[in-house]
Amino acid sequence: MSVKDSKAELSTITYDRDKIEKNVGSIYEAIVVMGKRAEQINAEIRSELHNKLDEFAVHNSTLEEVFENREQIEISKHYEKLPKPTSIAIQEWLDGEIYFRKTDERN
């Protein structure tokens, strides 16, 4: 699923604890899985943003020659309006879109 197509909340809301922990039985395990997914989403968004900003970058400017790059500002504003990676991860978790597995514990 694309981040831009996400139905995640843009603001903070309260979630039902039972819905979050029903797949693993522990709220803490669910938080770890969602946290790992949020880190992945954040890395994807950051990489995509840097690639788009590099398209409009001017690499031959000096420190004295600082000017606004309209395209970069518009791209940045667009990414600021997207839902946060944590919200996207929670929505994916509630929709059952996150694959996870437990590794065997060996003593």
Short mmCIF file of N, CA, C and O in Angstrom, two decimals:
data_model
loop_
_atom_site.label_atom_id
_atom_site.label_comp_id
_atom_site.label_asym_id
_atom_site.label_seq_id
_atom_site.Cartn_x
_atom_site.Cartn_y
_atom_site.Cartn_z
N MET A 1 0.83 -1.17 0.00
CA MET A 1 0.00 0.00 0.00
C MET A 1 0.88 1.24 0.00
O MET A 1 1.88 1.30 0.67
N SER A 2 0.46 2.21 -0.76
CA SER A 2 1.20 3.45 -0.83
C SER A 2 0.86 4.33 0.37
O SER A 2 -0.26 4.33 0.86
N VAL A 3 1.85 5.07 0.83
CA VAL A 3 1.64 5.97 1.96
C VAL A 3 0.62 7.04 1.58
O VAL A 3 -0.20 7.46 2.40
N LYS A 4 0.63 7.45 0.34
CA LYS A 4 -0.28 8.50 -0.10
C LYS A 4 -1.73 8.03 -0.13
O LYS A 4 -2.65 8.82 -0.04
N ASP A 5 -1.94 6.72 -0.25
CA ASP A 5 -3.29 6.16 -0.29
C ASP A 5 -3.78 5.71 1.07
O ASP A 5 -4.87 5.15 1.18
N SER A 6 -3.01 5.94 2.10
CA SER A 6 -3.35 5.46 3.44
C SER A 6 -4.58 6.17 3.99
O SER A 6 -4.78 7.36 3.78
N LYS A 7 -5.39 5.39 4.73
CA LYS A 7 -6.56 5.95 5.38
C LYS A 7 -6.27 6.25 6.85
O LYS A 7 -7.17 6.36 7.66
N ALA A 8 -5.01 6.39 7.18
CA ALA A 8 -4.60 6.61 8.57
C ALA A 8 -5.04 8.00 9.04
O ALA A 8 -5.18 8.93 8.24
N GLU A 9 -5.22 8.11 10.34
CA GLU A 9 -5.63 9.37 10.95
C GLU A 9 -4.51 10.40 10.88
O GLU A 9 -3.34 10.06 11.02
N LEU A 10 -4.89 11.65 10.69
CA LEU A 10 -3.91 12.73 10.66
C LEU A 10 -3.65 13.30 12.05
O LEU A 10 -2.65 13.95 12.28
N SER A 11 -4.58 13.06 12.96
CA SER A 11 -4.41 13.56 14.32
C SER A 11 -4.47 12.40 15.30
O SER A 11 -4.78 11.27 14.93
N THR A 12 -4.19 12.67 16.54
CA THR A 12 -4.16 11.64 17.56
C THR A 12 -5.58 11.22 17.94
O THR A 12 -6.44 12.06 18.17
N ILE A 13 -5.81 9.90 17.98
CA ILE A 13 -7.09 9.38 18.42
C ILE A 13 -6.83 8.23 19.40
O ILE A 13 -5.71 7.73 19.52
N THR A 14 -7.87 7.80 20.08
CA THR A 14 -7.77 6.69 21.02
C THR A 14 -8.22 5.41 20.30
O THR A 14 -9.24 5.39 19.63
N TYR A 15 -7.45 4.35 20.46
CA TYR A 15 -7.77 3.07 19.85
C TYR A 15 -8.23 2.09 20.91
O TYR A 15 -7.84 2.17 22.07
N ASP A 16 -9.03 1.12 20.50
CA ASP A 16 -9.49 0.07 21.40
C ASP A 16 -8.35 -0.92 21.64
O ASP A 16 -7.84 -1.53 20.70
N ARG A 17 -7.97 -1.06 22.88
CA ARG A 17 -6.84 -1.92 23.25
C ARG A 17 -7.08 -3.37 22.82
O ARG A 17 -6.16 -4.06 22.37
N ASP A 18 -8.32 -3.84 22.95
CA ASP A 18 -8.63 -5.23 22.60
C ASP A 18 -8.40 -5.50 21.11
O ASP A 18 -7.92 -6.57 20.73
N LYS A 19 -8.72 -4.53 20.27
CA LYS A 19 -8.50 -4.69 18.82
C LYS A 19 -7.01 -4.75 18.50
O LYS A 19 -6.60 -5.46 17.60
N ILE A 20 -6.23 -3.97 19.22
CA ILE A 20 -4.79 -3.92 18.95
C ILE A 20 -4.11 -5.20 19.37
O ILE A 20 -3.26 -5.73 18.66
N GLU A 21 -4.48 -5.76 20.51
CA GLU A 21 -3.76 -6.93 21.01
C GLU A 21 -4.37 -8.26 20.61
O GLU A 21 -3.81 -9.31 20.94
N LYS A 22 -5.46 -8.28 19.85
CA LYS A 22 -6.14 -9.55 19.55
C LYS A 22 -5.29 -10.51 18.71
O LYS A 22 -5.40 -11.70 18.85
N ASN A 23 -4.40 -10.01 17.85
CA ASN A 23 -3.59 -10.89 17.00
C ASN A 23 -2.43 -11.54 17.72
O ASN A 23 -1.94 -12.59 17.29
N VAL A 24 -1.94 -10.91 18.78
CA VAL A 24 -0.76 -11.45 19.48
C VAL A 24 -1.02 -11.75 20.95
O VAL A 24 -0.24 -12.45 21.56
N GLY A 25 -2.07 -11.22 21.51
CA GLY A 25 -2.40 -11.50 22.90
C GLY A 25 -1.72 -10.60 23.91
O GLY A 25 -2.00 -10.68 25.09
N SER A 26 -0.84 -9.75 23.48
CA SER A 26 -0.13 -8.85 24.38
C SER A 26 -0.01 -7.48 23.71
O SER A 26 0.44 -7.37 22.57
N ILE A 27 -0.39 -6.47 24.44
CA ILE A 27 -0.31 -5.10 23.91
C ILE A 27 1.14 -4.73 23.62
O ILE A 27 1.44 -4.01 22.68
N TYR A 28 2.06 -5.25 24.42
CA TYR A 28 3.47 -4.92 24.26
C TYR A 28 4.05 -5.51 22.97
O TYR A 28 4.81 -4.85 22.27
N GLU A 29 3.67 -6.74 22.67
CA GLU A 29 4.13 -7.34 21.41
C GLU A 29 3.56 -6.58 20.22
O GLU A 29 4.25 -6.36 19.23
N ALA A 30 2.30 -6.19 20.31
CA ALA A 30 1.67 -5.44 19.23
C ALA A 30 2.38 -4.10 19.01
O ALA A 30 2.63 -3.69 17.88
N ILE A 31 2.74 -3.44 20.10
CA ILE A 31 3.44 -2.15 19.99
C ILE A 31 4.80 -2.32 19.35
O ILE A 31 5.22 -1.50 18.53
N VAL A 32 5.50 -3.41 19.69
CA VAL A 32 6.81 -3.66 19.08
C VAL A 32 6.67 -3.87 17.58
O VAL A 32 7.43 -3.29 16.79
N VAL A 33 5.69 -4.66 17.16
CA VAL A 33 5.49 -4.93 15.74
C VAL A 33 5.12 -3.63 15.01
O VAL A 33 5.69 -3.33 13.95
N MET A 34 4.20 -2.86 15.58
CA MET A 34 3.81 -1.60 14.94
C MET A 34 4.97 -0.60 14.91
O MET A 34 5.13 0.14 13.94
N GLY A 35 5.79 -0.60 15.96
CA GLY A 35 6.95 0.28 15.99
C GLY A 35 7.96 -0.05 14.91
O GLY A 35 8.51 0.84 14.25
N LYS A 36 8.21 -1.35 14.73
CA LYS A 36 9.14 -1.77 13.66
C LYS A 36 8.60 -1.37 12.29
O LYS A 36 9.35 -0.90 11.43
N ARG A 37 7.30 -1.54 12.09
CA ARG A 37 6.70 -1.16 10.81
C ARG A 37 6.75 0.35 10.60
O ARG A 37 7.02 0.83 9.50
N ALA A 38 6.55 1.13 11.67
CA ALA A 38 6.63 2.58 11.56
C ALA A 38 8.03 3.01 11.16
O ALA A 38 8.19 3.95 10.37
N GLU A 39 9.05 2.33 11.68
CA GLU A 39 10.43 2.63 11.29
C GLU A 39 10.65 2.35 9.80
O GLU A 39 11.32 3.13 9.11
N GLN A 40 10.09 1.25 9.29
CA GLN A 40 10.20 0.94 7.87
C GLN A 40 9.51 2.00 7.01
O GLN A 40 10.05 2.45 6.00
N ILE A 41 8.32 2.39 7.42
CA ILE A 41 7.56 3.40 6.68
C ILE A 41 8.32 4.72 6.68
O ILE A 41 8.42 5.40 5.64
N ASN A 42 8.87 5.10 7.83
CA ASN A 42 9.63 6.35 7.93
C ASN A 42 10.83 6.33 6.99
O ASN A 42 11.12 7.33 6.33
N ALA A 43 11.53 5.21 6.92
CA ALA A 43 12.69 5.10 6.02
C ALA A 43 12.26 5.23 4.56
O ALA A 43 12.94 5.89 3.76
N GLU A 44 11.13 4.61 4.21
CA GLU A 44 10.62 4.71 2.84
C GLU A 44 10.26 6.15 2.48
O GLU A 44 10.61 6.65 1.41
N ILE A 45 9.56 6.82 3.38
CA ILE A 45 9.15 8.20 3.14
C ILE A 45 10.37 9.11 3.02
O ILE A 45 10.44 9.95 2.13
N ARG A 46 11.32 8.94 3.92
CA ARG A 46 12.52 9.78 3.91
C ARG A 46 13.29 9.58 2.61
O ARG A 46 13.74 10.56 2.00
N SER A 47 13.45 8.35 2.18
CA SER A 47 14.17 8.06 0.94
C SER A 47 13.46 8.68 -0.27
O SER A 47 14.09 9.31 -1.13
N GLU A 48 12.16 8.51 -0.31
CA GLU A 48 11.37 9.08 -1.41
C GLU A 48 11.45 10.60 -1.43
O GLU A 48 11.62 11.22 -2.48
N LEU A 49 11.36 11.22 -0.26
CA LEU A 49 11.44 12.67 -0.16
C LEU A 49 12.80 13.18 -0.62
O LEU A 49 12.89 14.13 -1.41
N HIS A 50 13.88 12.55 -0.16
CA HIS A 50 15.21 12.99 -0.55
C HIS A 50 15.43 12.84 -2.06
O HIS A 50 16.05 13.71 -2.69
N ASN A 51 14.92 11.76 -2.63
CA ASN A 51 15.05 11.57 -4.08
C ASN A 51 14.33 12.67 -4.85
O ASN A 51 14.84 13.19 -5.84
N LYS A 52 13.13 13.02 -4.40
CA LYS A 52 12.38 14.08 -5.08
C LYS A 52 13.02 15.44 -4.90
O LYS A 52 13.05 16.25 -5.82
N LEU A 53 13.53 15.71 -3.71
CA LEU A 53 14.18 17.00 -3.48
C LEU A 53 15.47 17.13 -4.27
O LEU A 53 15.82 18.22 -4.72
N ASP A 54 16.19 16.00 -4.44
CA ASP A 54 17.43 16.04 -5.21
C ASP A 54 17.20 16.37 -6.68
O ASP A 54 18.08 16.91 -7.35
N GLU A 55 16.01 16.08 -7.20
CA GLU A 55 15.70 16.40 -8.59
C GLU A 55 15.74 17.91 -8.84
O GLU A 55 16.06 18.36 -9.93
N PHE A 56 15.40 18.69 -7.81
CA PHE A 56 15.33 20.14 -7.95
C PHE A 56 16.48 20.86 -7.26
O PHE A 56 16.49 22.08 -7.18
N ALA A 57 17.44 20.12 -6.77
CA ALA A 57 18.55 20.73 -6.03
C ALA A 57 19.49 21.46 -6.97
O ALA A 57 19.73 21.05 -8.10
N VAL A 58 20.02 22.56 -6.48
CA VAL A 58 21.03 23.32 -7.20
C VAL A 58 22.34 23.10 -6.45
O VAL A 58 22.50 23.51 -5.31
N HIS A 59 23.27 22.42 -7.09
CA HIS A 59 24.51 22.02 -6.40
C HIS A 59 25.66 23.01 -6.57
O HIS A 59 26.70 22.84 -5.98
N ASN A 60 25.49 24.04 -7.36
CA ASN A 60 26.60 24.96 -7.59
C ASN A 60 26.43 26.30 -6.86
O ASN A 60 27.10 27.26 -7.17
N SER A 61 25.57 26.35 -5.87
CA SER A 61 25.37 27.61 -5.14
C SER A 61 26.40 27.73 -4.01
O SER A 61 26.90 26.75 -3.50
N THR A 62 26.67 28.95 -3.66
CA THR A 62 27.60 29.22 -2.55
C THR A 62 26.79 29.57 -1.32
O THR A 62 25.58 29.73 -1.37
N LEU A 63 27.47 29.71 -0.19
CA LEU A 63 26.77 30.04 1.05
C LEU A 63 26.09 31.40 0.99
O LEU A 63 25.05 31.61 1.59
N GLU A 64 26.69 32.34 0.28
CA GLU A 64 26.11 33.67 0.17
C GLU A 64 24.90 33.67 -0.76
O GLU A 64 24.06 34.54 -0.69
N GLU A 65 24.84 32.71 -1.64
CA GLU A 65 23.80 32.67 -2.65
C GLU A 65 22.71 31.67 -2.24
O GLU A 65 22.62 30.57 -2.76
N VAL A 66 21.90 32.07 -1.30
CA VAL A 66 20.81 31.21 -0.84
C VAL A 66 19.50 31.77 -1.38
O VAL A 66 19.22 32.95 -1.22
N PHE A 67 18.72 30.93 -2.01
CA PHE A 67 17.45 31.38 -2.55
C PHE A 67 16.42 30.27 -2.36
O PHE A 67 16.77 29.12 -2.11
N GLU A 68 15.18 30.64 -2.48
CA GLU A 68 14.11 29.67 -2.31
C GLU A 68 13.92 28.88 -3.59
O GLU A 68 13.86 29.44 -4.67
N ASN A 69 13.79 27.60 -3.43
CA ASN A 69 13.48 26.74 -4.55
C ASN A 69 12.01 26.34 -4.39
O ASN A 69 11.66 25.55 -3.54
N ARG A 70 11.17 26.93 -5.19
CA ARG A 70 9.71 26.77 -5.07
C ARG A 70 9.29 25.29 -5.14
O ARG A 70 8.41 24.87 -4.39
N GLU A 71 9.88 24.52 -6.03
CA GLU A 71 9.50 23.12 -6.18
C GLU A 71 9.81 22.33 -4.91
O GLU A 71 9.01 21.52 -4.47
N GLN A 72 10.98 22.58 -4.33
CA GLN A 72 11.34 21.88 -3.11
C GLN A 72 10.40 22.24 -1.96
O GLN A 72 10.04 21.39 -1.16
N ILE A 73 10.00 23.49 -1.89
CA ILE A 73 9.08 23.92 -0.83
C ILE A 73 7.73 23.23 -0.99
O ILE A 73 7.15 22.74 -0.01
N GLU A 74 7.23 23.15 -2.21
CA GLU A 74 5.94 22.50 -2.44
C GLU A 74 6.00 21.01 -2.13
O GLU A 74 5.05 20.46 -1.55
N ILE A 75 7.07 20.36 -2.51
CA ILE A 75 7.23 18.93 -2.20
C ILE A 75 7.28 18.72 -0.70
O ILE A 75 6.62 17.82 -0.16
N SER A 76 8.02 19.55 0.01
CA SER A 76 8.12 19.44 1.46
C SER A 76 6.77 19.65 2.13
O SER A 76 6.41 18.92 3.06
N LYS A 77 6.01 20.62 1.66
CA LYS A 77 4.69 20.87 2.23
C LYS A 77 3.77 19.68 2.02
O LYS A 77 2.98 19.33 2.89
N HIS A 78 3.87 19.05 0.85
CA HIS A 78 3.05 17.88 0.57
C HIS A 78 3.36 16.75 1.56
O HIS A 78 2.45 16.11 2.09
N TYR A 79 4.63 16.51 1.81
CA TYR A 79 5.02 15.43 2.72
C TYR A 79 4.67 15.75 4.18
O TYR A 79 4.43 14.85 4.97
N GLU A 80 4.63 17.03 4.53
CA GLU A 80 4.24 17.41 5.89
C GLU A 80 2.77 17.12 6.15
O GLU A 80 2.37 16.90 7.29
N LYS A 81 1.95 17.10 5.12
CA LYS A 81 0.52 16.86 5.27
C LYS A 81 0.16 15.38 5.34
O LYS A 81 -0.98 15.04 5.65
N LEU A 82 1.10 14.50 5.03
CA LEU A 82 0.84 13.06 5.08
C LEU A 82 0.67 12.60 6.52
O LEU A 82 1.20 13.21 7.44
N PRO A 83 -0.05 11.49 6.73
CA PRO A 83 -0.14 10.94 8.08
C PRO A 83 1.24 10.51 8.58
O PRO A 83 2.12 10.17 7.79
N LYS A 84 1.43 10.53 9.87
CA LYS A 84 2.70 10.14 10.46
C LYS A 84 2.91 8.63 10.30
O LYS A 84 1.94 7.86 10.23
N PRO A 85 4.17 8.18 10.23
CA PRO A 85 4.45 6.76 10.06
C PRO A 85 3.80 5.88 11.14
O PRO A 85 3.33 4.78 10.85
N THR A 86 3.73 6.38 12.35
CA THR A 86 3.10 5.60 13.43
C THR A 86 1.62 5.40 13.16
O THR A 86 1.09 4.31 13.35
N SER A 87 0.94 6.44 12.70
CA SER A 87 -0.49 6.33 12.38
C SER A 87 -0.72 5.34 11.24
O SER A 87 -1.68 4.57 11.27
N ILE A 88 0.15 5.38 10.26
CA ILE A 88 0.02 4.45 9.13
C ILE A 88 0.23 3.02 9.61
O ILE A 88 -0.51 2.11 9.23
N ALA A 89 1.24 2.81 10.46
CA ALA A 89 1.52 1.47 10.98
C ALA A 89 0.35 0.95 11.81
O ALA A 89 -0.02 -0.23 11.69
N ILE A 90 -0.26 1.79 12.62
CA ILE A 90 -1.41 1.37 13.43
C ILE A 90 -2.57 0.98 12.51
O ILE A 90 -3.22 -0.04 12.73
N GLN A 91 -2.82 1.78 11.49
CA GLN A 91 -3.92 1.47 10.57
C GLN A 91 -3.66 0.16 9.84
O GLN A 91 -4.57 -0.65 9.67
N GLU A 92 -2.42 -0.06 9.40
CA GLU A 92 -2.08 -1.31 8.74
C GLU A 92 -2.27 -2.48 9.69
O GLU A 92 -2.73 -3.55 9.29
N TRP A 93 -1.90 -2.31 10.95
CA TRP A 93 -2.06 -3.36 11.96
C TRP A 93 -3.54 -3.70 12.15
O TRP A 93 -3.92 -4.87 12.17
N LEU A 94 -4.36 -2.68 12.28
CA LEU A 94 -5.79 -2.90 12.50
C LEU A 94 -6.46 -3.52 11.28
O LEU A 94 -7.44 -4.27 11.41
N ASP A 95 -5.95 -3.22 10.09
CA ASP A 95 -6.49 -3.78 8.85
C ASP A 95 -5.92 -5.16 8.53
O ASP A 95 -6.30 -5.77 7.54
N GLY A 96 -4.98 -5.65 9.35
CA GLY A 96 -4.38 -6.97 9.13
C GLY A 96 -3.40 -7.01 7.97
O GLY A 96 -3.22 -8.06 7.36
N GLU A 97 -2.76 -5.90 7.67
CA GLU A 97 -1.86 -5.83 6.51
C GLU A 97 -0.39 -6.02 6.88
O GLU A 97 0.46 -5.98 6.00
N ILE A 98 -0.09 -6.20 8.15
CA ILE A 98 1.29 -6.36 8.58
C ILE A 98 1.57 -7.84 8.79
O ILE A 98 0.87 -8.52 9.54
N TYR A 99 2.60 -8.34 8.11
CA TYR A 99 3.03 -9.72 8.32
C TYR A 99 4.14 -9.72 9.36
O TYR A 99 5.08 -8.94 9.28
N PHE A 100 4.02 -10.60 10.33
CA PHE A 100 5.05 -10.74 11.35
C PHE A 100 5.11 -12.20 11.75
O PHE A 100 4.16 -12.96 11.54
N ARG A 101 6.23 -12.58 12.31
CA ARG A 101 6.36 -13.94 12.83
C ARG A 101 7.26 -13.90 14.05
O ARG A 101 8.12 -13.04 14.18
N LYS A 102 7.01 -14.85 14.93
CA LYS A 102 7.83 -14.96 16.14
C LYS A 102 8.93 -15.96 15.86
O LYS A 102 8.71 -17.02 15.29
N THR A 103 10.13 -15.63 16.26
CA THR A 103 11.23 -16.57 16.13
C THR A 103 11.25 -17.48 17.34
O THR A 103 10.77 -17.13 18.42
N ASP A 104 11.80 -18.65 17.14
CA ASP A 104 11.88 -19.60 18.27
C ASP A 104 12.85 -19.09 19.31
O ASP A 104 13.93 -18.62 18.97
N GLU A 105 12.44 -19.21 20.56
CA GLU A 105 13.34 -18.82 21.64
C GLU A 105 14.17 -20.02 22.04
O GLU A 105 13.65 -21.08 22.33
N ARG A 106 15.47 -19.84 22.01
CA ARG A 106 16.39 -20.94 22.38
C ARG A 106 17.21 -20.51 23.57
O ARG A 106 17.81 -19.44 23.57
N ASN A 107 17.28 -21.33 24.57
CA ASN A 107 18.03 -21.02 25.78
C ASN A 107 19.41 -21.56 25.73
O ASN A 107 19.85 -22.48 25.38
#
